[in-house]
mmCIF file of C-alpha atoms in Angstrom:
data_model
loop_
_atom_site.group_PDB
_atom_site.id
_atom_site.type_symbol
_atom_site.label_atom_id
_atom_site.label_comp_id
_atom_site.label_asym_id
_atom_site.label_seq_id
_atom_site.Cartn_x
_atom_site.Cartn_y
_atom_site.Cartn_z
ATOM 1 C CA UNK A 1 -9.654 19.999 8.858
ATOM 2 C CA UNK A 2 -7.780 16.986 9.954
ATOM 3 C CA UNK A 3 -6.108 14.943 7.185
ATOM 4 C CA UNK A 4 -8.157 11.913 5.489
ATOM 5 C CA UNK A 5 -6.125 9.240 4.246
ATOM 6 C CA UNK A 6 -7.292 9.193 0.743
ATOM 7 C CA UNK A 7 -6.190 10.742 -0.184
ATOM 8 C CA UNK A 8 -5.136 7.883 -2.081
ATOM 9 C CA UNK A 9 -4.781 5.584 -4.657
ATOM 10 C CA UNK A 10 -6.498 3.528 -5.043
ATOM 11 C CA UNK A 11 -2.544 2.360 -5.233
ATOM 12 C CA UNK A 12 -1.862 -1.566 -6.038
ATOM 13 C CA UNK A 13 0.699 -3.899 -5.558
ATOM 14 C CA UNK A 14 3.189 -3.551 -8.414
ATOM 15 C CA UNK A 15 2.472 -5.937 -11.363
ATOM 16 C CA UNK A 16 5.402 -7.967 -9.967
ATOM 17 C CA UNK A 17 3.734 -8.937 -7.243
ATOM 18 C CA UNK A 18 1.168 -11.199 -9.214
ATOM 19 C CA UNK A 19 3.966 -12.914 -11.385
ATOM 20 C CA UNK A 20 5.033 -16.377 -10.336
ATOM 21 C CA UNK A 21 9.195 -16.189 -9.407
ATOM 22 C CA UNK A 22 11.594 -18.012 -11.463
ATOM 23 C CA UNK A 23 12.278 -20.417 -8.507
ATOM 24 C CA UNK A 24 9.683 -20.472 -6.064
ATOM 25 C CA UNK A 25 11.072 -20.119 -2.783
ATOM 26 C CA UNK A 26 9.334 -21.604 0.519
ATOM 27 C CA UNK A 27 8.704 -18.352 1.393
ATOM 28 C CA UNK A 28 7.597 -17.048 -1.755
ATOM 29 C CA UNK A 29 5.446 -20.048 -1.691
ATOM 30 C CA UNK A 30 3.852 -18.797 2.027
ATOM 31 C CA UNK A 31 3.609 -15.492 0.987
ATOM 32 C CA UNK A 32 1.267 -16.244 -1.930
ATOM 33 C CA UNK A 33 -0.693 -18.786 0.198
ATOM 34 C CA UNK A 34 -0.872 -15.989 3.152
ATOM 35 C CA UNK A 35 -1.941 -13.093 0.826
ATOM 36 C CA UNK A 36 -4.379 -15.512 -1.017
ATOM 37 C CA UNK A 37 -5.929 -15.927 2.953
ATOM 38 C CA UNK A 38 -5.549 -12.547 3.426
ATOM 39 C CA UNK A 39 -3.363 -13.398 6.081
ATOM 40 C CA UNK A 40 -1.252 -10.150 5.894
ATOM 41 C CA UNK A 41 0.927 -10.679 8.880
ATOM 42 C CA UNK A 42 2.027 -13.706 7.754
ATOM 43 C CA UNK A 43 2.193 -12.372 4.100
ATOM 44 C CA UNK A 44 4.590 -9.173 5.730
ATOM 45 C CA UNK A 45 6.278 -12.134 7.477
ATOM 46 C CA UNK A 46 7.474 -13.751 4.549
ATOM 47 C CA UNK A 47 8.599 -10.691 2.475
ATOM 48 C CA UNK A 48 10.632 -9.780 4.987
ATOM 49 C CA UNK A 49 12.332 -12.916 4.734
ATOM 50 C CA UNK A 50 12.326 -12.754 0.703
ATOM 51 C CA UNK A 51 14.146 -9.595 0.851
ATOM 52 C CA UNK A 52 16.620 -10.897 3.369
ATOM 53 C CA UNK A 53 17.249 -13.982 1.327
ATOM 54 C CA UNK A 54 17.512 -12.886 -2.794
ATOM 55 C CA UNK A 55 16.382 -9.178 -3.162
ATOM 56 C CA UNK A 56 17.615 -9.749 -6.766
ATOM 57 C CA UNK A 57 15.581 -12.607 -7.043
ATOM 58 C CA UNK A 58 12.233 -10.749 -5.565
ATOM 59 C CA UNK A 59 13.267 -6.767 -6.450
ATOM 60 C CA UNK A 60 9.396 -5.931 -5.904
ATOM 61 C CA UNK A 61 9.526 -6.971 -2.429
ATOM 62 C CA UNK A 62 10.665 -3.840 -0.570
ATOM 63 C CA UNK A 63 7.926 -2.426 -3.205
ATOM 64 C CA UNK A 64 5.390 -4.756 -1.495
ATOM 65 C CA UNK A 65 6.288 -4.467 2.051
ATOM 66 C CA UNK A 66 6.212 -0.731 2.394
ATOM 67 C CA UNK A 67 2.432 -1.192 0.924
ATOM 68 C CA UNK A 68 1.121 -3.715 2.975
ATOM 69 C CA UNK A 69 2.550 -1.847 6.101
ATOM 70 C CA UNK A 70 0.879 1.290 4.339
ATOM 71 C CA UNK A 71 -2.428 -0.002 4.209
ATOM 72 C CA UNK A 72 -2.817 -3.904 5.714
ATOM 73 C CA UNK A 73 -1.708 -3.420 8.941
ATOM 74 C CA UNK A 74 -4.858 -1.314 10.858
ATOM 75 C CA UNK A 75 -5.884 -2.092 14.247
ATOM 76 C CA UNK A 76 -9.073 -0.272 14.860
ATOM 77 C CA UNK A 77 -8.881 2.253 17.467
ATOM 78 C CA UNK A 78 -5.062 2.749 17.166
ATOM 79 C CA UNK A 79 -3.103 5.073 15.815
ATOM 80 C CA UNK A 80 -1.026 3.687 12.226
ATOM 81 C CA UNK A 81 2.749 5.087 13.060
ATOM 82 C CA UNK A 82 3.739 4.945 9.688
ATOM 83 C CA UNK A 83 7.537 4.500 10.661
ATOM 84 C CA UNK A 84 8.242 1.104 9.291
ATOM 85 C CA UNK A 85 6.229 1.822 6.263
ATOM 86 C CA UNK A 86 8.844 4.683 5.366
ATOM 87 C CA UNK A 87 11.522 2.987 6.116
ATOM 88 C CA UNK A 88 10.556 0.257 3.454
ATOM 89 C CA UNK A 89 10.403 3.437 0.983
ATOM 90 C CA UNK A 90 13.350 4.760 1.588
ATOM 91 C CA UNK A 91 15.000 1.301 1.343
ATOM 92 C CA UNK A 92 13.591 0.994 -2.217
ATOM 93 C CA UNK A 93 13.758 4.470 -3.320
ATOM 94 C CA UNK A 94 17.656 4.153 -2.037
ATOM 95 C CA UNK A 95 17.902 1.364 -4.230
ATOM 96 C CA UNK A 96 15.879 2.909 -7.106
ATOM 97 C CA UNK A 97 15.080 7.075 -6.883
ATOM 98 C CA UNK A 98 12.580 6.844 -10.006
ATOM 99 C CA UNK A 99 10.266 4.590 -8.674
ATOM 100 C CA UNK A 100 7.364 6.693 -8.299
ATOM 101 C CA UNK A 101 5.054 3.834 -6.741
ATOM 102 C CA UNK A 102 7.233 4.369 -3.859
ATOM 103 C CA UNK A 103 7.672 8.282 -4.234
ATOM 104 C CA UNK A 104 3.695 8.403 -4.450
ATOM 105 C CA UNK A 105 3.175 6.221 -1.293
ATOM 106 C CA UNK A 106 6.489 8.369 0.770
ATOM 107 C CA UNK A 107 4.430 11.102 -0.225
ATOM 108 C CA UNK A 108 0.922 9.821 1.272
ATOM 109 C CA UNK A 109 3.271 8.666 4.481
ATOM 110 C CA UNK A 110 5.165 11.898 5.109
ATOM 111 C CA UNK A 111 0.950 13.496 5.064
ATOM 112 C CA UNK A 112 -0.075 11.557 7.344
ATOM 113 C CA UNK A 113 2.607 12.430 9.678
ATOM 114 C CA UNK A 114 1.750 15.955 9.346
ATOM 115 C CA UNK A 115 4.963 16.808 7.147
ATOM 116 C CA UNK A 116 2.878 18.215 4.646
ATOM 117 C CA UNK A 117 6.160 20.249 2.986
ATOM 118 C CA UNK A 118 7.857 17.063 1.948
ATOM 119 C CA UNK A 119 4.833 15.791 0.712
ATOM 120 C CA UNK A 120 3.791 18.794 -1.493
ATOM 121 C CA UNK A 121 7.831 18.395 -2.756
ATOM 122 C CA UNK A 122 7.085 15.222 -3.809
ATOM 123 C CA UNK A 123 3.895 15.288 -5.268
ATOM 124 C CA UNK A 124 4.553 18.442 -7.474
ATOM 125 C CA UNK A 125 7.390 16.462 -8.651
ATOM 126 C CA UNK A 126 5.452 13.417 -10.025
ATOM 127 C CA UNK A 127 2.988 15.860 -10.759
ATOM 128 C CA UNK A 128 5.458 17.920 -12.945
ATOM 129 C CA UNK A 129 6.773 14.539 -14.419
ATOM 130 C CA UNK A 130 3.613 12.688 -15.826
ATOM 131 C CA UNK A 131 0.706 15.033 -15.239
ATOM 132 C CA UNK A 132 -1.084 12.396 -13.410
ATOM 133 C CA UNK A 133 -4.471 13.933 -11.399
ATOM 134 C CA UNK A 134 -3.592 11.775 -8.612
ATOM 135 C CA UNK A 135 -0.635 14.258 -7.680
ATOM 136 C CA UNK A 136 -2.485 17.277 -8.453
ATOM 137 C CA UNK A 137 -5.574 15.908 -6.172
ATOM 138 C CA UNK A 138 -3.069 15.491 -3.194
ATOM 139 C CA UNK A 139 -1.407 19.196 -4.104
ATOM 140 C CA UNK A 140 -4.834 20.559 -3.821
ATOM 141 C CA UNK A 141 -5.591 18.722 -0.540
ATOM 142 C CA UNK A 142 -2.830 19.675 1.064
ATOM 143 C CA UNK A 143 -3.342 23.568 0.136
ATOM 144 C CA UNK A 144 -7.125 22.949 1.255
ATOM 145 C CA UNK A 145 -5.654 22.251 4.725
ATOM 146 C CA UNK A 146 -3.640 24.903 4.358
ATOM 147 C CA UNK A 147 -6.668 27.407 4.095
ATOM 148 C CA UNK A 148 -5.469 28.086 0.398
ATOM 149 C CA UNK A 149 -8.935 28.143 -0.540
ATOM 150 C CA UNK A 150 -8.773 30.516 -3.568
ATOM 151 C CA UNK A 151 -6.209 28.003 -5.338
ATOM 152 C CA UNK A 152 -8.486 24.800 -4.529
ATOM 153 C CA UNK A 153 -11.077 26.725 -6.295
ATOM 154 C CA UNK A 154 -9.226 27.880 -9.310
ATOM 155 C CA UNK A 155 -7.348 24.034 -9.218
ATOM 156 C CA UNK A 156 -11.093 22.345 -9.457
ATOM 157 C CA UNK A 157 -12.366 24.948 -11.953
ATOM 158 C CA UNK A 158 -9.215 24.391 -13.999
ATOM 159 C CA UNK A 159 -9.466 20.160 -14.068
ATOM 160 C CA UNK A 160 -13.060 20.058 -14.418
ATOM 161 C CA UNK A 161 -12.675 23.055 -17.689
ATOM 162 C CA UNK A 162 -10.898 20.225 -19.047
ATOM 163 C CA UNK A 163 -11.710 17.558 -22.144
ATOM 164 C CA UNK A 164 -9.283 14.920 -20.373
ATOM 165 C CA UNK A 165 -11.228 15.247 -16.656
ATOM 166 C CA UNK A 166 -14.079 12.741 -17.940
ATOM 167 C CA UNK A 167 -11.373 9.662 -18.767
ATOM 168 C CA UNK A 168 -8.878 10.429 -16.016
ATOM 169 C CA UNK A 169 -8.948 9.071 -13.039
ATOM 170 C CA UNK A 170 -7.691 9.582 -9.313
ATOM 171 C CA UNK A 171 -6.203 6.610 -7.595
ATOM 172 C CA UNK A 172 -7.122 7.058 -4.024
ATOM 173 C CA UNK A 173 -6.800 4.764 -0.793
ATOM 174 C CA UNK A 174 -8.474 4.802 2.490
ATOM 175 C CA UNK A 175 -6.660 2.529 4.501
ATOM 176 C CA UNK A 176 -9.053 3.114 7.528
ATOM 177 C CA UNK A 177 -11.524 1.795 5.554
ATOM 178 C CA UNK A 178 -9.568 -0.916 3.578
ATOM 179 C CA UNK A 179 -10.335 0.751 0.326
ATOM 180 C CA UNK A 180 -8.815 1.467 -3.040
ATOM 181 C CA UNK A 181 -10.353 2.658 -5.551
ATOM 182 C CA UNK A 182 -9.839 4.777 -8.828
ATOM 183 C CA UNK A 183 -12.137 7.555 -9.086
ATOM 184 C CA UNK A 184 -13.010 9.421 -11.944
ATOM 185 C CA UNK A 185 -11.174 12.926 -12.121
ATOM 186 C CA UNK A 186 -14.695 15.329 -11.928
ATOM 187 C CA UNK A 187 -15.809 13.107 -9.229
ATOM 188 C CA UNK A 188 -12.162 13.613 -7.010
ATOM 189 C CA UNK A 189 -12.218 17.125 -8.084
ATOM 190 C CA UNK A 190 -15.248 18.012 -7.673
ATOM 191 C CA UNK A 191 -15.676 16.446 -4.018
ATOM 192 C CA UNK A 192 -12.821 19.540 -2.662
ATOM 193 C CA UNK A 193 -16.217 22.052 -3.933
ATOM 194 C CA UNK A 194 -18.265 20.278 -1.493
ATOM 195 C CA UNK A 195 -15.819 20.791 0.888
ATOM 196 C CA UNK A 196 -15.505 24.322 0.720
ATOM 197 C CA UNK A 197 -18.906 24.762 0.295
ATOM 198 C CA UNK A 198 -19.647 22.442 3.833
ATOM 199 C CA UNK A 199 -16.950 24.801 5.084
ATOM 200 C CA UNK A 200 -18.366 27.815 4.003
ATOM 201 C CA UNK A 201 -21.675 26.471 6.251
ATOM 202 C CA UNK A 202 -23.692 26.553 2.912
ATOM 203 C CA UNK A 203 -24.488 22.988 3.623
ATOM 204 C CA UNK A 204 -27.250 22.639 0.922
ATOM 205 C CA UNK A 205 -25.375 23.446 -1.854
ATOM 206 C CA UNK A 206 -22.314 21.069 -0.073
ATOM 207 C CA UNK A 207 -24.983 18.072 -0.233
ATOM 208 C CA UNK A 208 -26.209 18.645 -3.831
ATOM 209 C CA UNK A 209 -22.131 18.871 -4.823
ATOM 210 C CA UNK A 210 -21.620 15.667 -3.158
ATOM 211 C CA UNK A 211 -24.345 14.154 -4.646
ATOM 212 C CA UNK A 212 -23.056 15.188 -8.519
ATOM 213 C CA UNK A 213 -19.703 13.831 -7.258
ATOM 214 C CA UNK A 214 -21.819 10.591 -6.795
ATOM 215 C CA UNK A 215 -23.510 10.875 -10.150
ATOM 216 C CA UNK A 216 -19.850 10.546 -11.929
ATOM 217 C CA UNK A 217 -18.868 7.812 -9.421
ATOM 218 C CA UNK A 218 -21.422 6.063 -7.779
ATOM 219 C CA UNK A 219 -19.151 4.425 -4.926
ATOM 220 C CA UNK A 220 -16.743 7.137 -4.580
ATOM 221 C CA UNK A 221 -16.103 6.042 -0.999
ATOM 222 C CA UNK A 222 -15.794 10.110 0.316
ATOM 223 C CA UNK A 223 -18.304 11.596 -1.319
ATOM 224 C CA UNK A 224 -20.711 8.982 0.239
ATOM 225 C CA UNK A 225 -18.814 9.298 3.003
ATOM 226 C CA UNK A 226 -19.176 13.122 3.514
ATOM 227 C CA UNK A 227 -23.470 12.753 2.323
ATOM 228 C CA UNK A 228 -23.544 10.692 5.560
ATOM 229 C CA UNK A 229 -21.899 12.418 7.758
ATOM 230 C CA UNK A 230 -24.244 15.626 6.933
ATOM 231 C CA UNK A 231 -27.388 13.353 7.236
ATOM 232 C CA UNK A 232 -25.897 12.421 11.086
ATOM 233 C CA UNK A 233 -25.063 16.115 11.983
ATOM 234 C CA UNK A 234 -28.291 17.216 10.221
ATOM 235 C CA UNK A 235 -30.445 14.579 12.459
ATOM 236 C CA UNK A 236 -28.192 15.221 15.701
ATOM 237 C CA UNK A 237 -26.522 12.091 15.805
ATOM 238 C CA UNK A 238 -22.936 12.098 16.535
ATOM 239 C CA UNK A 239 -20.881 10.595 13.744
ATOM 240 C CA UNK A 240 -19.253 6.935 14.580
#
């Protein structure tokens, strides 16, 4: 099964990014006009410059860039190389090893480059640091792919046994799709059962899974996601 990028977050530009500089810079200036147009090249454009010009000034620019090269820059059809992205993190990580926006989106970049080692590394480490369900979501994907199927199951049975699993939520982002979104923790969770069950070929009880996942989060882009694509391999349609 061939890596989805989610897995994901939805993450979102650090607060900084919304807060007005103390002097506003031309380029500061352009890059809130461009990101206000959604004009992300231009936006990337002028970080790259603010970083060049007063990092102290703009310290949640590095932050910033390695995002919008994470998840802006998509041209359909291509393949993302996910180079320049990483090299943004490991700028800012360099600069600051605790940041664990830029750990969490290393982590998501090192995945999608197949290096799922250095991504389990760092996940278990945020995971083992603040207990957040978004690294323990990724952890289980990655063992999913991995075939660990007996640990998926007892990780879903273990979050969804859980009090906290109905307030929690998974930050995941789909920059394929150009979505984020925050997803509550049954819902994330519970999606890897209808996996395993679609995997198993018990496509049935996959569906109905799904469809609870959808019941906890109505617009939980991969559980609808995964209901369609069984509706286009159950008609004989090839999937888009």
């Amino acid at each position: 099964m061939r890596y989805i990028m989610t897995i994901l977050t939805g993450i979102s530009l650090l607060f900084a990014c919304n807060q007005s500089s103390k002097k506003d810079t031309p380029n500061y200036k352009l890059f809130v006009s461009a990101r206000a147009a959604q004009d992300y090249q231009t936006a990337i454009t002028a970080l790259s410059m603010m970083t060049t010009e007063d990092s102290a000034q703009y310290p949640w620019s590095v932050d910033s860039l390695a995002f919008y090269h994470f998840f802006y820059l998509n041209i359909p059809g291509l393949v993302k190389n996910p180079s320049t992205a990483l090299h943004y993190c490991d700028k800012g990580l360099a600069a600051n090893p605790n940041n664990e926006f830029l750990t969490e989106l290393k982590g998501k970049l090192l995945l999608s480059r197949g290096n799922d080692s250095m991504a389990m590394t760092l996940f278990s480490s945020l995971w083992n640091k603040n207990k957040d369900y978004t690294y323990l979501w990724e952890m289980t994907f990655i063992n999913l792919v991995r075939g660990n199927v007996s640990y998926c199951d007892s990780i879903v049975k273990t979050v969804l046994s859980q009090p906290d699993a109905a307030t929690k939520k998974v930050r995941l982002t789909h920059p394929e799709a150009g979505i984020q979104e925050s997803v509550d923790a049954r819902a994330a969770f519970l999606f890897f059962d209808g996996l395993m069950k679609n995997n198993k070929g018990d496509f049935l009880a996959a569906a109905e899974t799904l469809g609870k996942c959808l019941e906890y989060a109505p617009n939980f882009y991969l559980a609808q996601k995964g209901i369609y694509e069984m509706q286009q391999n159950a008609a004989g349609k090839p999937n888009p």
